[in-house]
Amino acid sequence: MFFTTSSLLALLGSTLASPVERATTPKVIDNCTKKGTVALTFDDGPYKYEQDVVNALDGGKGTFFYNGDNYDCIYDRADDIKALYDAGHTLGSHTWSHADLNKLSESEINEELEKIETAFVKILGVKPLYFRPPYGNLNDKAKKVLGERGYKKIFLWSDDTEDANGASSGSSKKVLDGVAKDYPNPHLVLDHSPIKTTSQKVLPHSVPKLKAAGYSLVTVGECLGTDESPYKKVGSPQKKDSSWKC
């Protein structure tokens, strides 16, 4: 068979591109896989209720997907973030400003991610490798950028308490009651830590029910049965200075 130079280059390009793309494109996760586990995840923080959420988990572990400048400036909550990190909760990226990635250019997506990553490095000395897209919106362009930046997994969810959409605490409780009744099937639940009723009413009701049903409340990594790190170590935590602002 005869190949022209251009056709041979095209063939080589297509052959080489696919493995690279497969190796760098983060996997999109919409549910846990390990039986008997529930991953309660909390978006849109940090805010003043982070510790209340942790207390309501009653020894369970949560996953928190943080913005840089949403309900509060991430730098103003550095102590809370360090406490959650040290306690073994998983912290991930949710963009800097809760931006809809589908509406951004590639350079704008990079800027959103760069700013939140910089905050993680300054506060914790690590870069997050787990990501949740605001509104659950994620196109191929965004996945490409996330892959190029080294993200390992993109997390959606299997169950939504709708707390950020104005759902009553009773409605959110019903969602988690349904999860408790589904033991031992795994669940990946979307909550929002800045919503006061989540930590004050919903979790105090639902966490004991989930545990009584037999569920372990674990991080997203644990509910997938993986021991990979959700972070890339980048030096050491830095001392607060004038650059710590939103």
Coordinates of C-alpha atoms in Angstrom, one line a residue:
M1 CA 0.0 0.0 0.0
F2 CA 1.3 3.4 -0.9
F3 CA 1.2 6.3 1.5
T4 CA 1.9 9.9 0.7
T5 CA 3.9 11.9 3.2
S6 CA 0.9 13.8 4.3
S7 CA -1.3 10.7 4.8
L8 CA 1.5 8.9 6.8
L9 CA 1.8 11.9 9.1
A10 CA -1.9 12.0 9.6
L11 CA -2.0 8.3 10.4
L12 CA 0.9 8.7 12.9
G13 CA -0.8 11.7 14.4
S14 CA -4.1 10.0 15.0
T15 CA -2.4 6.9 16.4
L16 CA -0.3 8.9 18.9
A17 CA -3.0 11.3 19.9
S18 CA -5.5 8.9 21.3
P19 CA -3.3 7.3 24.0
V20 CA -2.1 10.7 25.1
E21 CA -5.7 11.9 25.3
R22 CA -6.8 8.8 27.2
A23 CA -3.9 9.2 29.6
T24 CA -4.6 12.9 30.4
T25 CA -8.4 13.3 30.3
P26 CA -9.8 13.0 33.8
K27 CA -12.4 10.4 34.4
V28 CA -15.9 11.7 35.1
I29 CA -17.5 10.1 38.1
D30 CA -21.2 10.2 38.9
N31 CA -21.5 7.6 41.6
C32 CA -19.5 5.7 44.1
T33 CA -18.6 2.1 43.5
K34 CA -17.8 0.6 46.9
K35 CA -20.8 -1.2 48.5
G36 CA -21.9 0.2 51.8
T37 CA -20.4 3.7 51.3
V38 CA -21.9 7.1 51.0
A39 CA -19.8 10.1 50.0
L40 CA -21.4 13.3 51.2
T41 CA -19.9 16.2 49.2
F42 CA -20.2 19.9 49.9
D43 CA -19.9 22.6 47.2
D44 CA -19.5 26.4 47.2
G45 CA -17.5 26.9 50.4
P46 CA -15.5 27.8 52.3
Y47 CA -18.0 29.6 54.6
K48 CA -18.7 30.0 58.2
Y49 CA -20.5 26.6 58.6
E50 CA -17.6 24.3 57.6
Q51 CA -16.9 23.2 61.1
D52 CA -20.7 22.7 61.7
V53 CA -20.8 20.3 58.8
V54 CA -17.8 18.4 60.1
N55 CA -19.4 18.2 63.6
A56 CA -22.7 16.9 62.0
L57 CA -20.7 14.2 60.2
D58 CA -20.0 12.8 63.6
G59 CA -16.7 11.2 62.8
G60 CA -17.5 10.5 59.2
K61 CA -15.4 12.0 56.4
G62 CA -16.7 14.5 53.8
T63 CA -15.5 16.0 50.5
F64 CA -15.5 19.7 50.0
F65 CA -15.3 21.3 46.6
Y66 CA -14.1 24.9 47.2
N67 CA -14.4 28.2 45.3
G68 CA -12.0 31.0 45.8
D69 CA -14.4 33.9 45.9
N70 CA -18.0 32.9 46.3
Y71 CA -19.8 33.0 49.7
D72 CA -16.5 34.1 51.3
C73 CA -12.9 34.7 50.3
I74 CA -10.9 31.5 50.6
Y75 CA -8.0 33.3 52.2
D76 CA -10.2 34.5 55.0
R77 CA -11.1 30.9 55.8
A78 CA -7.5 29.5 55.7
D79 CA -7.7 28.2 59.3
D80 CA -10.9 26.3 58.6
I81 CA -9.4 24.8 55.5
K82 CA -6.3 23.7 57.2
A83 CA -8.4 22.1 60.0
L84 CA -10.5 20.1 57.5
Y85 CA -7.4 19.0 55.5
D86 CA -5.6 17.9 58.7
A87 CA -8.6 15.9 59.8
G88 CA -8.6 13.8 56.7
H89 CA -11.5 15.3 54.7
T90 CA -10.9 15.7 51.0
L91 CA -10.7 19.2 49.5
G92 CA -11.2 19.7 45.8
S93 CA -11.5 22.6 43.3
H94 CA -14.9 24.1 42.2
T95 CA -13.3 27.0 40.2
W96 CA -12.4 30.4 41.6
S97 CA -15.7 32.2 41.1
H98 CA -18.3 29.4 40.6
A99 CA -18.1 30.0 36.8
D100 CA -20.0 28.0 34.3
L101 CA -17.2 26.5 32.3
N102 CA -19.4 26.0 29.3
K103 CA -19.6 29.7 28.8
L104 CA -15.8 30.4 29.1
S105 CA -12.9 30.4 26.7
E106 CA -10.0 28.1 27.2
S107 CA -7.9 31.0 28.6
E108 CA -10.7 31.9 31.0
I109 CA -11.0 28.4 32.2
N110 CA -7.3 28.3 32.9
E111 CA -7.5 31.5 34.8
E112 CA -10.3 30.2 37.0
L113 CA -8.4 27.1 37.8
E114 CA -5.0 28.8 38.2
K115 CA -6.4 31.2 40.9
I116 CA -8.0 28.5 43.0
E117 CA -4.9 26.2 42.6
T118 CA -2.7 29.1 43.8
A119 CA -4.8 29.5 46.9
F120 CA -4.5 25.8 47.7
V121 CA -0.8 25.9 47.3
K122 CA -0.5 29.0 49.5
I123 CA -2.7 27.6 52.3
L124 CA -1.9 23.9 52.2
G125 CA 1.2 23.4 50.0
V126 CA -0.8 21.2 47.6
K127 CA -2.6 21.4 44.3
P128 CA -6.0 19.8 44.1
L129 CA -6.4 17.0 41.6
Y130 CA -10.2 16.4 42.1
F131 CA -12.7 18.8 40.5
R132 CA -16.4 19.4 40.4
P133 CA -17.8 21.7 37.7
P134 CA -20.2 24.4 38.8
Y135 CA -23.8 23.6 37.8
G136 CA -22.5 20.2 36.7
N137 CA -21.7 21.8 33.3
L138 CA -18.7 20.4 31.5
N139 CA -17.9 20.4 27.8
D140 CA -15.0 18.8 26.0
K141 CA -13.0 22.0 26.1
A142 CA -13.2 22.1 29.8
K143 CA -12.2 18.5 30.2
K144 CA -9.2 19.1 27.9
V145 CA -8.0 22.0 30.0
L146 CA -8.5 20.0 33.2
G147 CA -6.5 17.1 31.8
E148 CA -3.7 19.4 30.7
R149 CA -3.6 20.8 34.3
G150 CA -3.2 17.3 35.7
Y151 CA -6.6 16.7 37.3
K152 CA -7.3 13.0 37.9
K153 CA -11.1 12.9 38.4
I154 CA -14.2 15.1 37.8
F155 CA -17.0 14.4 40.2
L156 CA -20.7 14.8 39.5
W157 CA -23.3 13.1 41.7
S158 CA -25.9 10.4 42.0
D159 CA -28.2 12.3 44.4
D160 CA -28.9 16.0 44.9
T161 CA -30.4 17.3 48.1
E162 CA -31.3 20.5 46.2
D163 CA -30.3 22.6 49.2
A164 CA -28.8 25.3 47.1
N165 CA -31.9 25.5 44.9
G166 CA -34.2 26.5 47.8
A167 CA -35.4 23.0 48.8
S168 CA -36.8 22.8 52.3
S169 CA -34.9 21.0 54.9
G170 CA -37.7 18.4 54.9
S171 CA -37.3 17.8 51.2
S172 CA -33.5 17.4 51.6
K173 CA -34.0 15.0 54.4
K174 CA -36.3 12.9 52.2
V175 CA -33.5 12.6 49.6
L176 CA -31.1 11.2 52.2
D177 CA -33.8 9.0 53.8
G178 CA -34.1 7.4 50.3
V179 CA -30.4 6.9 50.3
A180 CA -30.5 5.2 53.8
K181 CA -33.2 2.8 52.6
D182 CA -31.0 1.8 49.6
Y183 CA -28.3 0.1 51.7
P184 CA -25.8 -1.3 50.7
N185 CA -25.8 0.4 47.2
P186 CA -23.3 3.2 47.1
H187 CA -24.2 6.9 46.7
L188 CA -22.5 10.2 45.8
V189 CA -24.5 13.0 47.3
L190 CA -24.4 16.7 46.4
D191 CA -24.8 19.2 49.3
H192 CA -23.7 22.8 49.9
S193 CA -21.8 23.8 53.0
P194 CA -22.8 27.5 52.9
I195 CA -26.5 26.6 53.3
K196 CA -27.3 26.9 57.0
T197 CA -30.0 24.3 57.2
T198 CA -27.7 21.7 55.7
S199 CA -25.5 21.6 58.8
Q200 CA -28.1 22.7 61.3
K201 CA -31.1 20.5 60.3
V202 CA -30.5 18.1 57.5
L203 CA -27.2 16.4 58.5
P204 CA -28.2 16.0 62.2
H205 CA -31.2 14.1 61.0
S206 CA -29.7 12.2 58.2
V207 CA -26.2 11.2 59.4
P208 CA -27.5 9.0 62.2
K209 CA -30.0 7.3 59.8
L210 CA -27.3 6.6 57.2
K211 CA -25.0 5.1 59.9
A212 CA -27.8 3.1 61.4
A213 CA -28.6 1.7 58.0
G214 CA -25.0 0.4 57.9
Y215 CA -23.4 3.0 55.6
S216 CA -19.8 4.3 56.1
L217 CA -19.5 8.1 55.4
V218 CA -16.3 8.4 53.4
T219 CA -14.4 10.6 51.0
V220 CA -15.0 10.4 47.3
G221 CA -11.7 8.5 46.9
E222 CA -12.6 6.0 49.6
C223 CA -16.0 5.4 48.0
L224 CA -14.2 4.4 44.8
G225 CA -11.9 2.1 46.6
T226 CA -8.8 4.0 45.5
D227 CA -5.8 5.0 47.5
E228 CA -4.6 7.6 45.1
S229 CA -3.9 11.0 46.5
P230 CA -6.3 13.8 45.6
Y231 CA -3.4 16.3 45.8
K232 CA -0.1 17.0 44.2
K233 CA 2.4 18.2 46.8
V234 CA 3.8 21.6 45.9
G235 CA 6.2 22.8 48.6
S236 CA 5.0 23.8 52.0
P237 CA 2.1 26.0 53.3
Q238 CA 3.1 29.6 53.1
K239 CA 2.8 32.4 55.6
K240 CA -0.1 34.8 55.1
D241 CA 0.9 38.0 53.3
S242 CA -0.6 40.9 51.3
S243 CA -1.2 38.6 48.3
W244 CA -3.8 36.6 50.3
K245 CA -6.8 38.4 49.0
C246 CA -9.7 37.9 46.6

